[in-house]
């Protein structure tokens, strides 16, 4: 129809045939998705479990390529489907307007010509002659609405204004339909694949552009109905009320929105995010900067784990993925919608969506799930990176100040509570046992979330690990009761002994003064030695005045004054032997390094907090 659409063609367009064609593309998309699932879950798993050698490795490579091809077909066919459905949806508006104008013209005895012009019969009366005013014809010029002007004798044909109205309405309907037609023609022309059977990174970059084009063309068809401002429970009800076909369209065109929308069931979010993961990687492949490369490495590692699941591990669900800020990712081991026990771990300082996160923080969630399932098989554990944690630039650790403030924790607390509300809305067990876990700066985020009105939605227990404080004076302020607040604090973890702000101020002042004196006496080396000595002297002077219960963010969670239950963990290596004491701060989750800590965490997550081995508070 492009370019030469007439009103006769618009009148006869069968939008239902466009929708039938869309259904065909939808079936192709679903078949490709089913084929991809069979390759990933049956063929690849079967070969890895039963075959060894060069031939098996070659088969795995070929099957991985085939899986990617099916995923690409699934994505592109889904986009075509939505484009056709949206085209039919939009064309119905001007078609309806046209048919109403034609019906009015017929009722008035007008003739509508192929150019959109209208002939009208004689009507009214010429006051001078007493005869009817002659009829006429108005061309289909698409001009501005006509205003009847009396003739020199003061006589007009009343049909003239009515005919002009019909001309205007036909013209508006045609102009709108032609614009829709041109927009979708351009979009559909983009949805073509390169020749060959190999889906490369460049192909996914092109697919990202295709998805963007379809969203631009079909923006009013699906996007406005997504209840982004609703509660997670309301979103769940909205999703449940959609037809299967409409859900598939949302997953095809808006995987980034649906995959990150709290309240959408885990299986649907996982499906959306697996597709969005490919689109994000395609987007980043087209960029050439350090940030994009870092993020891409993290996405690739997550994609590798999703594509090659270990059959001995709980199934992996991708509940969130995005490139905003330092990156977003939520990964669950076990389905949080069907598990009786669900834990959500928030990482802290230095965490971003990079390869280290995909390897280490994701492993922590996996270790929690494996440990908890020993006590209750119906347990799921996830890692939630839904906020921008403070970063530590490797070349300027001393210059980083983000960690000194609670701003990011406060912002993250709002997003975390929204996510946890979604967990409660979609869980099918009725009343799941929910554990909120915060590590390092993440414990401040969880603490801030717990102190918001209503606390962490659904939370029964809170675990604070390697915590610099929560901003609370006592465990009673965290909303679950002090007997349900658990703390792991290694003796050699320097983060759990961060100086109180009065001590830190003294250290800063002393270090500065010492550095000035040292520089005068011994140059740069003297400045370093003087700064260290001045800071240490000032620290001990202020320490004598400071309350030993206080650390940087309020009362030390491991202190008896806080009132939480401290469980046993390994002391970890001393900071002197291991500069910075990093291992002591990161070993809490690892059963190979700190078996007792990992076991205690698992017991709490599985709902058996009464079975932990405790440690005396400070």
Short mmCIF file of C-alpha atoms in Angstrom, two decimals, residues 317-573:
data_model
loop_
_atom_site.label_atom_id
_atom_site.label_comp_id
_atom_site.label_asym_id
_atom_site.label_seq_id
_atom_site.Cartn_x
_atom_site.Cartn_y
_atom_site.Cartn_z
CA UNK A 317 17.05 -18.02 36.93
CA UNK A 318 17.97 -14.61 35.56
CA UNK A 319 15.53 -12.29 37.34
CA UNK A 320 17.08 -9.00 36.29
CA UNK A 321 19.68 -7.63 33.88
CA UNK A 322 20.48 -4.12 32.71
CA UNK A 323 23.26 -1.72 31.78
CA UNK A 324 22.18 1.35 33.77
CA UNK A 325 24.66 2.76 36.27
CA UNK A 326 27.32 0.21 37.17
CA UNK A 327 25.08 -2.53 35.77
CA UNK A 328 22.13 -4.46 37.17
CA UNK A 329 21.77 -8.21 37.67
CA UNK A 330 19.65 -10.50 39.81
CA UNK A 331 20.43 -14.20 39.69
CA UNK A 332 18.58 -16.92 41.58
CA UNK A 333 19.47 -20.55 42.19
CA UNK A 334 16.14 -22.29 42.60
CA UNK A 335 12.76 -20.87 41.66
CA UNK A 336 11.78 -18.21 44.23
CA UNK A 337 8.12 -18.58 43.23
CA UNK A 338 7.90 -22.23 44.27
CA UNK A 339 10.44 -22.39 47.14
CA UNK A 340 9.37 -22.37 50.80
CA UNK A 341 12.60 -20.59 51.73
CA UNK A 342 13.90 -17.61 49.76
CA UNK A 343 16.98 -15.49 50.51
CA UNK A 344 18.12 -12.33 48.74
CA UNK A 345 21.76 -11.31 49.19
CA UNK A 346 22.88 -7.71 48.59
CA UNK A 347 26.59 -7.26 47.78
CA UNK A 348 28.50 -4.19 48.81
CA UNK A 349 31.59 -2.08 48.27
CA UNK A 350 33.18 -2.36 44.83
CA UNK A 351 30.43 -4.49 43.31
CA UNK A 352 29.50 -3.82 39.68
CA UNK A 353 28.24 -5.96 36.83
CA UNK A 354 31.59 -7.27 35.68
CA UNK A 355 33.27 -10.65 35.36
CA UNK A 356 34.20 -10.68 39.05
CA UNK A 357 30.56 -10.26 40.02
CA UNK A 358 29.48 -12.98 37.60
CA UNK A 359 32.05 -15.36 39.03
CA UNK A 360 32.21 -14.50 42.74
CA UNK A 361 28.95 -12.90 43.84
CA UNK A 362 26.90 -15.30 41.75
CA UNK A 363 28.83 -18.17 43.35
CA UNK A 364 27.89 -16.87 46.79
CA UNK A 365 24.20 -17.16 45.93
CA UNK A 366 24.87 -20.65 44.60
CA UNK A 367 26.70 -21.66 47.79
CA UNK A 368 23.84 -20.34 49.93
CA UNK A 369 21.30 -22.32 47.88
CA UNK A 370 23.31 -25.54 48.05
CA UNK A 371 23.84 -25.15 51.79
CA UNK A 372 20.19 -24.35 52.55
CA UNK A 373 18.91 -27.24 50.44
CA UNK A 374 20.75 -29.66 52.71
CA UNK A 375 18.34 -28.61 55.46
CA UNK A 376 15.28 -28.00 53.27
CA UNK A 377 15.30 -28.88 49.55
CA UNK A 378 12.63 -26.26 48.93
CA UNK A 379 15.09 -23.35 49.16
CA UNK A 380 16.11 -20.70 46.64
CA UNK A 381 18.89 -18.15 47.04
CA UNK A 382 19.63 -15.13 44.91
CA UNK A 383 22.05 -12.27 44.57
CA UNK A 384 20.49 -8.85 43.98
CA UNK A 385 22.55 -6.13 42.31
CA UNK A 386 19.77 -3.62 41.85
CA UNK A 387 21.63 -0.49 42.93
CA UNK A 388 24.94 1.28 42.42
CA UNK A 389 27.23 0.16 45.23
CA UNK A 390 30.15 2.49 46.05
CA UNK A 391 33.22 1.73 43.96
CA UNK A 392 36.87 1.58 44.95
CA UNK A 393 39.09 2.85 42.12
CA UNK A 394 42.17 0.65 42.12
CA UNK A 395 44.45 3.61 41.43
CA UNK A 396 42.96 5.89 44.06
CA UNK A 397 41.53 3.94 46.99
CA UNK A 398 42.21 6.76 49.40
CA UNK A 399 40.43 9.21 47.13
CA UNK A 400 37.13 7.32 47.07
CA UNK A 401 34.51 8.93 49.30
CA UNK A 402 31.28 7.21 48.20
CA UNK A 403 31.59 4.54 50.86
CA UNK A 404 31.72 7.21 53.58
CA UNK A 405 28.08 8.14 52.99
CA UNK A 406 24.78 6.29 53.16
CA UNK A 407 23.21 7.91 50.07
CA UNK A 408 23.58 4.90 47.82
CA UNK A 409 22.35 2.56 50.51
CA UNK A 410 19.27 4.70 51.02
CA UNK A 411 18.53 4.70 47.29
CA UNK A 412 19.21 0.98 47.06
CA UNK A 413 16.93 0.30 50.03
CA UNK A 414 13.90 1.57 48.11
CA UNK A 415 14.66 -0.64 45.10
CA UNK A 416 15.42 -3.64 47.32
CA UNK A 417 12.10 -3.37 49.13
CA UNK A 418 10.30 -3.13 45.80
CA UNK A 419 12.02 -6.31 44.68
CA UNK A 420 11.24 -8.13 47.92
CA UNK A 421 7.62 -7.07 47.62
CA UNK A 422 7.64 -8.74 44.22
CA UNK A 423 8.99 -11.95 45.77
CA UNK A 424 6.05 -11.98 48.17
CA UNK A 425 3.57 -11.28 45.36
CA UNK A 426 4.71 -14.12 43.09
CA UNK A 427 5.57 -16.84 45.61
CA UNK A 428 3.07 -19.69 45.39
CA UNK A 429 3.61 -21.30 48.79
CA UNK A 430 1.38 -18.89 50.66
CA UNK A 431 3.81 -17.73 53.34
CA UNK A 432 7.45 -18.29 52.36
CA UNK A 433 10.29 -17.99 54.86
CA UNK A 434 12.28 -14.99 53.58
CA UNK A 435 15.80 -13.98 54.60
CA UNK A 436 17.39 -10.64 53.71
CA UNK A 437 21.20 -10.85 53.58
CA UNK A 438 23.56 -7.91 53.38
CA UNK A 439 27.34 -8.08 53.05
CA UNK A 440 29.72 -5.17 53.59
CA UNK A 441 28.09 -1.93 52.37
CA UNK A 442 25.20 -4.15 51.30
CA UNK A 443 24.42 -4.72 54.98
CA UNK A 444 23.90 -0.96 55.29
CA UNK A 445 21.52 -1.16 52.31
CA UNK A 446 19.57 -4.00 53.94
CA UNK A 447 19.63 -2.14 57.25
CA UNK A 448 18.23 0.98 55.62
CA UNK A 449 15.57 -1.11 53.87
CA UNK A 450 14.60 -2.70 57.18
CA UNK A 451 14.17 0.72 58.80
CA UNK A 452 11.79 2.00 56.16
CA UNK A 453 8.06 1.97 57.01
CA UNK A 454 6.91 -1.64 57.07
CA UNK A 455 10.44 -3.02 56.97
CA UNK A 456 11.70 -5.41 54.28
CA UNK A 457 8.52 -6.88 52.74
CA UNK A 458 8.02 -10.50 53.75
CA UNK A 459 11.33 -10.75 55.64
CA UNK A 460 11.43 -13.16 58.58
CA UNK A 461 15.19 -13.04 59.22
CA UNK A 462 18.05 -10.66 58.48
CA UNK A 463 21.71 -11.64 58.16
CA UNK A 464 24.44 -8.98 58.36
CA UNK A 465 27.91 -10.05 57.21
CA UNK A 466 31.12 -8.01 57.45
CA UNK A 467 29.00 -5.02 58.34
CA UNK A 468 30.22 -1.43 58.84
CA UNK A 469 26.87 -0.75 60.55
CA UNK A 470 23.26 -0.38 59.51
CA UNK A 471 22.43 3.11 60.68
CA UNK A 472 20.37 1.53 63.48
CA UNK A 473 21.09 1.78 67.20
CA UNK A 474 19.86 -1.73 67.90
CA UNK A 475 18.49 -4.84 66.22
CA UNK A 476 15.03 -3.88 67.45
CA UNK A 477 14.89 -1.19 64.77
CA UNK A 478 15.16 -3.68 61.90
CA UNK A 479 11.57 -4.83 61.98
CA UNK A 480 11.94 -8.60 62.48
CA UNK A 481 12.72 -8.73 66.20
CA UNK A 482 16.21 -8.91 67.64
CA UNK A 483 16.12 -12.72 67.85
CA UNK A 484 15.80 -12.83 64.07
CA UNK A 485 18.73 -10.54 63.31
CA UNK A 486 21.94 -12.55 62.79
CA UNK A 487 25.46 -11.20 62.51
CA UNK A 488 28.67 -12.71 61.15
CA UNK A 489 31.75 -10.65 61.97
CA UNK A 490 35.25 -12.11 61.58
CA UNK A 491 37.73 -10.88 64.16
CA UNK A 492 40.21 -9.96 61.44
CA UNK A 493 37.69 -8.30 59.13
CA UNK A 494 38.68 -4.61 59.18
CA UNK A 495 35.30 -3.48 57.84
CA UNK A 496 33.56 -4.66 61.02
CA UNK A 497 35.99 -2.50 62.99
CA UNK A 498 35.71 0.67 60.92
CA UNK A 499 36.38 3.66 63.15
CA UNK A 500 33.49 5.69 64.42
CA UNK A 501 33.15 9.06 62.71
CA UNK A 502 34.72 10.90 65.67
CA UNK A 503 37.76 8.62 65.36
CA UNK A 504 37.89 9.03 61.60
CA UNK A 505 37.82 12.79 61.89
CA UNK A 506 40.69 12.63 64.34
CA UNK A 507 42.63 10.33 62.03
CA UNK A 508 42.13 12.68 59.08
CA UNK A 509 43.21 15.74 61.04
CA UNK A 510 46.18 13.96 62.58
CA UNK A 511 47.28 12.49 59.27
CA UNK A 512 47.17 15.88 57.58
CA UNK A 513 49.16 17.57 60.35
CA UNK A 514 51.66 14.74 60.50
CA UNK A 515 52.13 14.81 56.73
CA UNK A 516 52.86 18.57 56.76
CA UNK A 517 55.48 18.20 59.51
CA UNK A 518 56.96 15.10 57.90
CA UNK A 519 57.25 16.77 54.52
CA UNK A 520 59.13 19.70 56.04
CA UNK A 521 61.59 17.32 57.68
CA UNK A 522 61.97 14.60 55.12
CA UNK A 523 60.27 15.34 51.81
CA UNK A 524 57.74 12.96 50.25
CA UNK A 525 58.86 9.95 52.28
CA UNK A 526 58.65 11.99 55.44
CA UNK A 527 55.13 13.08 54.47
CA UNK A 528 53.97 9.48 54.21
CA UNK A 529 55.58 8.44 57.50
CA UNK A 530 54.42 11.58 59.25
CA UNK A 531 50.89 11.19 57.92
CA UNK A 532 50.67 7.60 59.10
CA UNK A 533 52.10 8.42 62.50
CA UNK A 534 49.93 11.50 62.96
CA UNK A 535 46.82 9.60 61.95
CA UNK A 536 47.57 6.74 64.32
CA UNK A 537 48.27 9.07 67.22
CA UNK A 538 45.09 11.01 66.60
CA UNK A 539 43.09 7.79 66.27
CA UNK A 540 44.18 6.53 69.68
CA UNK A 541 43.53 9.93 71.19
CA UNK A 542 40.00 10.02 69.82
CA UNK A 543 39.47 6.32 70.51
CA UNK A 544 39.82 7.06 74.20
CA UNK A 545 36.82 9.39 73.90
CA UNK A 546 34.70 7.30 71.48
CA UNK A 547 31.99 4.84 72.49
CA UNK A 548 33.30 1.34 71.75
CA UNK A 549 29.84 0.33 70.56
CA UNK A 550 30.01 2.74 67.63
CA UNK A 551 31.50 2.09 64.22
CA UNK A 552 31.09 4.12 61.04
CA UNK A 553 27.35 3.57 60.48
CA UNK A 554 26.03 3.48 64.01
CA UNK A 555 26.15 0.70 66.56
CA UNK A 556 28.39 -2.25 65.72
CA UNK A 557 25.98 -5.09 64.79
CA UNK A 558 28.35 -7.57 66.47
CA UNK A 559 28.36 -5.62 69.76
CA UNK A 560 26.25 -6.82 72.66
CA UNK A 561 24.55 -3.42 72.78
CA UNK A 562 23.06 -4.02 69.34
CA UNK A 563 21.27 -7.13 70.56
CA UNK A 564 21.57 -9.35 67.47
CA UNK A 565 22.54 -13.03 67.48
CA UNK A 566 26.17 -13.38 66.53
CA UNK A 567 27.07 -16.71 64.93
CA UNK A 568 30.44 -18.38 64.66
CA UNK A 569 32.71 -17.56 61.76
CA UNK A 570 36.41 -18.11 61.18
CA UNK A 571 38.70 -15.29 62.31
CA UNK A 572 40.26 -15.04 58.85
CA UNK A 573 43.83 -13.98 58.09
#
